[in-house]
Amino acid sequence: MVELLGEAGLPDATRRAKQYPHEFSGGMRQRALIAIGLAARPKLLIADEPTPALDVTVQQQILTHLDHLTAELGVVESGPAMEILLNPPHPYTQRLVASAPSLASQRMRSSLIRTQVKVEAVETAQEVARETILEDALPGEMLKKSLPDNVIVVENLTKVFKIRGGAPGSSSSFKAVDNVSFALKRGTTTAIVGESGSGKSTVAQMVPRLLPPTEGSVFFDGHDISQYRGRELLALRRRMQPIFQNPYGSLDPMYSIYRTIEEPLRTHKVGNKKSRDKKVRQLLDKVSLSATAMRRFPNELPGGQRQRVAIARALALDPEVVICDEAVSALDVLVQAQVLTLLNDLQAELV
Ligand code: ADP
Ligand code: MG
């Protein structure tokens, strides 16, 4: 079993095998699934988008590994990857490759004409990355004082988890986040980039205090939120909303789409029934879903539409900050492009 986990690209498999799914990052869970798929050395492996939730280095590792296995077991492959990336014959593949966010595929296709939107998106991302790097170079105190329009300042955030040991009652600790500092300027996007398991989701959960940090502080609008309790925390959550990685797991299957989007408004006692109804319709329109979607349930909608619902819900309270934890990685690349464009437009519109 440890060997299979190693094969699927999970480092430190011996220790990891003792853990539970909720203690794994999204990418690590996917690798556990791949290990299950490979366990009995099947003659035919049906892979339904097994890697989009993983970061590119792990994607490559797994695809290479599957490639080796198919070669070993003598299965015939069709279509060299370069050929398909550079010169896709089918129109769907053409659009697919054009929307692929991976930098490797971008570079390979650099000779191809890219759509204007795509180029702009890449340039914006690069600008944002440059800004962030500059700000990161400043020490934590200066970050806060020199830039008053910082809506969030994170200082020396650290998280240590306990990992269950072999013997009952024994455990070891694991540093998932090590001394992270950054600032988020109002009206801009800050991206945290790192390999699967490097602690991105843990940071995303500590910033809105869904998870308490072991060390370090988070400032929202200049206030240290580490001492916030009850009412203060509720007020904070109203101003800072998350969109999670997996739209299949983050929506309540028993709630209609209407109730899903209305819930934050009700929790925070915003408006009356009539005004909330109006707001839900506006939100659906904003994320390009028809009003008829209101009466449906999450399981009746494909992933892309579910993630739009999650976005509508996150925007219901007009938050000042939206935290997206790989909000599009579970979606296919065409829908990814749509959702990212939508978030970009909304940012420009709502600032
Ligand atoms: P990322 O989002 O960058 O892929 P995560 O923040 O999800 O990574 O996880 C970072 C590390 O912390 C991983 O090694 C993961 O196994 C570990 N981890 C996350 N949550 C827990 C938990 N509740 N208990 C123990 N370890 C955890
Ligand atoms: Mg993650």
XYZ file of C-alpha atoms and ligand atoms in Angstrom:
379
model
C 0.000 0.000 0.000
C 2.830 2.365 0.866
C 4.427 1.491 -2.466
C 1.214 2.311 -4.346
C 0.905 5.658 -2.595
C 4.529 6.393 -3.484
C 3.819 5.435 -7.086
C 0.952 7.899 -7.185
C 3.376 10.637 -6.145
C 2.665 10.970 -2.437
C 5.854 11.806 -0.575
C 6.531 10.346 2.870
C 3.963 7.633 2.157
C 4.705 5.494 5.214
C 3.692 8.232 7.629
C 0.938 9.597 5.381
C -0.822 6.227 5.104
C -1.862 6.538 8.740
C -3.731 9.804 8.148
C -7.382 10.449 7.330
C -8.761 12.127 4.195
C -9.646 15.403 5.949
C -5.995 15.713 6.943
C -4.904 15.586 3.300
C -4.747 18.491 0.881
C -6.939 18.252 -2.241
C -4.023 17.092 -4.373
C -3.002 14.447 -1.861
C -6.527 13.025 -1.794
C -6.530 12.808 -5.560
C -3.281 10.882 -5.411
C -4.779 8.465 -2.914
C -7.614 7.859 -5.415
C -5.098 7.253 -8.170
C -3.306 4.743 -5.940
C -6.623 2.920 -5.457
C -7.185 2.916 -9.211
C -3.746 1.422 -9.851
C -3.825 -1.037 -6.958
C -5.040 -4.129 -8.817
C -2.964 -3.366 -11.932
C -6.071 -3.047 -14.121
C -5.990 -3.800 -17.850
C -8.108 -0.741 -18.501
C -7.920 2.416 -16.439
C -10.735 4.885 -17.017
C -9.463 8.293 -15.978
C -12.201 10.914 -15.697
C -10.162 14.112 -15.362
C -7.914 12.660 -12.672
C -5.422 15.545 -12.544
C -7.035 18.987 -12.993
C -7.191 19.473 -9.207
C -3.443 18.918 -8.930
C -0.624 21.357 -9.463
C 1.352 21.056 -12.676
C 4.425 19.325 -11.305
C 2.321 16.600 -9.717
C 0.160 16.384 -12.848
C 3.234 15.695 -14.876
C 4.510 13.149 -12.371
C 1.246 11.219 -12.445
C 0.758 11.379 -16.198
C 4.340 10.212 -16.750
C 3.761 7.429 -14.307
C 0.545 6.310 -16.020
C 2.477 6.466 -19.255
C 5.179 4.134 -17.921
C 2.580 1.706 -16.674
C 0.730 1.600 -19.975
C 4.024 0.993 -21.770
C 4.931 -1.774 -19.299
C 1.585 -3.459 -19.653
C 1.570 -3.081 -23.429
C -1.420 -0.859 -24.049
C -1.486 1.181 -27.246
C -1.371 4.986 -26.923
C -2.749 7.330 -29.551
C -1.697 10.832 -30.563
C 1.596 12.366 -29.401
C 1.022 15.146 -26.833
C 3.067 17.752 -28.749
C 1.000 17.145 -31.860
C -2.239 17.593 -29.954
C -1.047 20.709 -28.128
C 0.391 22.435 -31.183
C -2.079 21.356 -33.805
C -5.328 20.076 -32.341
C -7.548 18.734 -35.126
C -10.887 18.801 -33.310
C -12.607 22.160 -32.614
C -13.313 21.256 -28.984
C -9.668 20.351 -28.416
C -8.684 23.642 -30.006
C -10.772 25.605 -27.531
C -9.624 23.382 -24.705
C -5.962 23.971 -25.442
C -6.574 27.693 -25.940
C -8.101 27.989 -22.455
C -5.578 25.785 -20.669
C -4.118 27.884 -17.873
C -0.944 25.827 -17.576
C 2.172 27.828 -18.347
C 3.873 24.861 -19.938
C 1.162 24.534 -22.567
C 1.173 28.310 -23.024
C 4.859 28.266 -23.793
C 4.534 25.352 -26.183
C 1.839 27.150 -28.081
C 3.573 30.519 -28.085
C 3.668 30.428 -31.877
C -0.117 30.231 -31.996
C -2.337 33.272 -32.013
C -3.899 33.759 -28.610
C -7.169 35.473 -27.952
C -6.959 39.018 -26.627
C -8.706 38.113 -23.374
C -6.224 35.389 -22.572
C -3.215 37.622 -23.127
C -4.724 40.315 -20.936
C -5.472 37.846 -18.174
C -1.906 36.559 -18.203
C -0.511 40.089 -18.126
C -2.722 41.074 -15.210
C -1.621 37.992 -13.312
C 2.008 38.855 -13.929
C 1.504 42.425 -12.771
C -0.198 41.242 -9.625
C 2.611 38.753 -9.017
C 5.215 41.498 -9.379
C 3.346 43.772 -6.968
C 3.061 41.014 -4.423
C 6.719 40.131 -4.653
C 7.661 43.770 -4.075
C 5.411 44.036 -1.066
C 6.604 40.750 0.287
C 10.126 42.065 0.328
C 9.146 44.581 3.022
C 9.255 43.532 6.679
C 5.861 42.871 8.277
C 5.622 46.080 10.318
C 6.350 48.271 7.325
C 3.789 46.453 5.269
C 1.076 47.549 7.604
C 2.194 51.098 8.281
C 3.332 52.214 4.878
C 0.259 51.019 3.001
C -2.991 52.195 4.598
C -5.143 50.715 1.819
C -4.155 47.191 2.774
C -7.384 45.440 3.650
C -5.615 42.337 4.944
C -2.146 42.046 6.412
C -0.854 38.635 7.406
C 2.169 38.505 9.686
C 4.341 35.485 10.431
C 1.477 33.009 10.167
C 2.402 29.479 11.254
C 0.345 26.308 11.647
C 1.478 23.113 13.307
C -0.728 20.012 13.090
C -0.477 16.915 15.231
C -0.179 13.705 13.229
C -1.315 10.463 14.813
C 1.527 8.067 15.452
C 1.667 4.268 15.175
C 1.131 3.488 18.851
C -2.155 4.560 20.430
C -1.890 7.983 22.038
C 1.406 8.847 20.353
C 1.663 11.653 17.827
C 4.201 13.820 16.052
C 3.814 17.395 14.893
C 3.840 18.661 11.351
C 4.469 22.256 10.302
C 2.009 22.887 7.465
C 2.522 26.659 7.277
C 5.840 28.220 8.222
C 6.068 31.950 8.868
C 3.957 33.392 6.042
C 3.576 37.164 5.647
C 1.780 39.108 2.916
C -0.546 42.045 2.381
C -3.681 42.340 0.274
C -4.413 45.714 -1.235
C -8.029 46.772 -1.647
C -9.377 46.222 -5.147
C -6.576 43.896 -6.204
C -5.970 40.180 -6.393
C -3.197 38.461 -4.484
C -2.302 34.906 -5.451
C -0.568 32.361 -3.273
C 1.277 29.851 -5.400
C 2.841 26.584 -4.284
C 2.940 22.849 -4.831
C 0.189 20.610 -3.607
C 0.550 20.184 0.152
C 2.600 23.352 0.628
C -0.031 24.879 2.928
C -2.138 27.144 0.665
C -5.514 25.884 1.884
C -4.355 26.050 5.477
C -3.493 29.734 4.994
C -6.848 30.300 3.272
C -8.599 28.875 6.321
C -6.553 30.787 8.870
C -7.131 34.207 7.305
C -10.911 34.209 8.022
C -10.225 32.284 11.248
C -11.975 29.128 10.140
C -8.824 27.576 11.580
C -6.863 29.122 14.465
C -3.191 29.837 13.706
C -0.489 28.333 15.921
C 1.449 31.591 15.674
C 1.228 34.912 13.868
C -1.534 37.422 13.284
C -4.060 38.522 10.697
C -5.078 42.175 10.485
C -8.333 43.120 8.814
C -8.618 46.829 8.131
C -5.840 47.418 10.643
C -7.444 45.379 13.447
C -5.876 42.224 14.821
C -8.641 39.624 14.493
C -7.004 36.938 16.618
C -8.985 37.929 19.709
C -12.325 38.165 17.880
C -15.131 36.046 19.328
C -18.861 35.548 18.734
C -20.436 38.717 17.396
C -17.171 40.273 16.195
C -16.293 37.119 14.319
C -19.746 37.013 12.731
C -19.362 40.624 11.601
C -15.939 39.789 10.183
C -17.269 36.812 8.220
C -19.806 39.111 6.636
C -16.989 41.163 5.171
C -14.795 38.243 4.099
C -16.252 35.281 2.175
C -14.663 32.034 0.969
C -15.123 30.080 -2.250
C -13.791 26.567 -1.833
C -12.046 24.212 -4.207
C -14.742 21.619 -4.568
C -18.244 22.704 -5.629
C -19.416 19.109 -5.132
C -18.649 19.209 -1.435
C -19.222 22.839 -0.496
C -22.957 23.167 -1.231
C -25.579 21.629 1.041
C -27.326 18.929 -1.038
C -30.577 19.463 0.910
C -30.765 23.193 0.136
C -32.310 24.479 -3.068
C -30.177 26.966 -4.992
C -32.466 29.731 -3.745
C -32.000 28.756 -0.123
C -28.255 28.295 -0.610
C -27.802 31.852 -1.835
C -30.367 33.381 0.534
C -28.905 31.756 3.655
C -26.083 34.242 4.340
C -28.595 37.103 3.977
C -30.879 35.485 6.525
C -28.061 34.596 8.910
C -26.982 38.215 8.944
C -30.585 39.482 9.021
C -30.284 41.490 5.832
C -33.548 42.917 4.447
C -36.930 41.163 4.369
C -38.237 38.223 2.381
C -39.062 40.379 -0.614
C -35.773 42.239 -0.814
C -33.857 38.988 -0.313
C -35.785 37.397 -3.166
C -34.803 40.305 -5.384
C -31.169 40.065 -4.289
C -31.009 36.333 -5.065
C -32.325 36.992 -8.569
C -29.754 39.735 -9.099
C -26.962 37.471 -7.891
C -28.029 34.647 -10.203
C -28.025 37.092 -13.056
C -24.574 38.335 -12.075
C -23.116 34.854 -12.320
C -25.007 34.163 -15.567
C -27.446 31.611 -14.201
C -31.115 31.798 -15.155
C -33.723 32.532 -12.490
C -35.185 29.056 -13.033
C -32.016 27.603 -11.451
C -33.405 28.867 -8.117
C -35.726 25.936 -7.635
C -33.138 23.311 -8.425
C -30.797 21.414 -6.139
C -26.983 21.182 -6.327
C -26.968 17.581 -7.574
C -29.004 18.656 -10.626
C -26.325 21.096 -11.760
C -22.977 20.418 -13.462
C -19.770 21.462 -11.676
C -19.376 24.790 -13.456
C -22.877 25.927 -12.511
C -22.438 24.763 -8.929
C -19.322 26.848 -8.647
C -21.300 29.824 -9.964
C -23.811 29.195 -7.202
C -20.961 29.143 -4.672
C -19.751 32.467 -6.085
C -23.253 33.989 -5.924
C -23.501 32.876 -2.301
C -20.089 34.315 -1.483
C -21.112 37.637 -3.027
C -24.543 37.813 -1.361
C -23.316 39.994 1.500
C -21.220 42.278 -0.721
C -18.013 41.194 1.025
C -14.889 43.318 0.826
C -12.660 40.281 0.431
C -13.274 36.992 -1.362
C -10.915 34.131 -0.597
C -10.792 31.627 -3.448
C -9.121 28.337 -2.608
C -8.447 26.957 -6.074
C -12.007 27.919 -6.869
C -11.777 26.644 -10.426
C -9.381 23.718 -10.270
C -12.185 21.137 -10.195
C -13.725 22.566 -13.355
C -12.775 21.860 -16.936
C -10.601 24.498 -18.571
C -13.381 26.116 -20.600
C -15.490 26.681 -17.503
C -12.335 27.782 -15.646
C -11.838 30.568 -18.138
C -15.511 31.616 -17.787
C -15.443 31.665 -13.995
C -12.118 33.550 -13.809
C -13.351 36.132 -16.303
C -16.505 36.470 -14.216
C -14.551 37.030 -10.994
C -12.339 39.543 -12.752
C -15.349 41.468 -14.094
C -17.027 41.416 -10.699
C -13.908 42.788 -9.026
C -13.764 45.667 -11.461
C -17.510 46.260 -11.085
C -17.742 46.043 -7.285
C -14.677 48.046 -6.249
P -2.298 22.907 -0.197
O -3.623 23.602 -0.115
O -1.158 23.870 -0.433
O -2.271 21.809 -1.191
P -2.871 22.187 2.553
O -2.866 23.525 3.210
O -4.206 21.573 2.311
O -1.989 22.239 1.223
O -2.030 21.164 3.437
C -0.722 21.452 3.867
C -0.206 20.299 4.691
O -0.881 20.268 5.957
C -0.397 18.930 4.071
O 0.774 18.195 4.282
C -1.575 18.335 4.837
O -1.471 16.942 4.944
C -1.413 18.984 6.201
N -2.730 19.126 6.855
C -3.776 19.897 6.437
N -4.820 19.800 7.299
C -4.432 18.940 8.283
C -5.065 18.431 9.466
N -6.296 18.782 9.823
N -4.348 17.559 10.231
C -3.077 17.211 9.892
N -2.426 17.650 8.797
C -3.085 18.513 7.990
Mg -5.388 23.224 -1.196
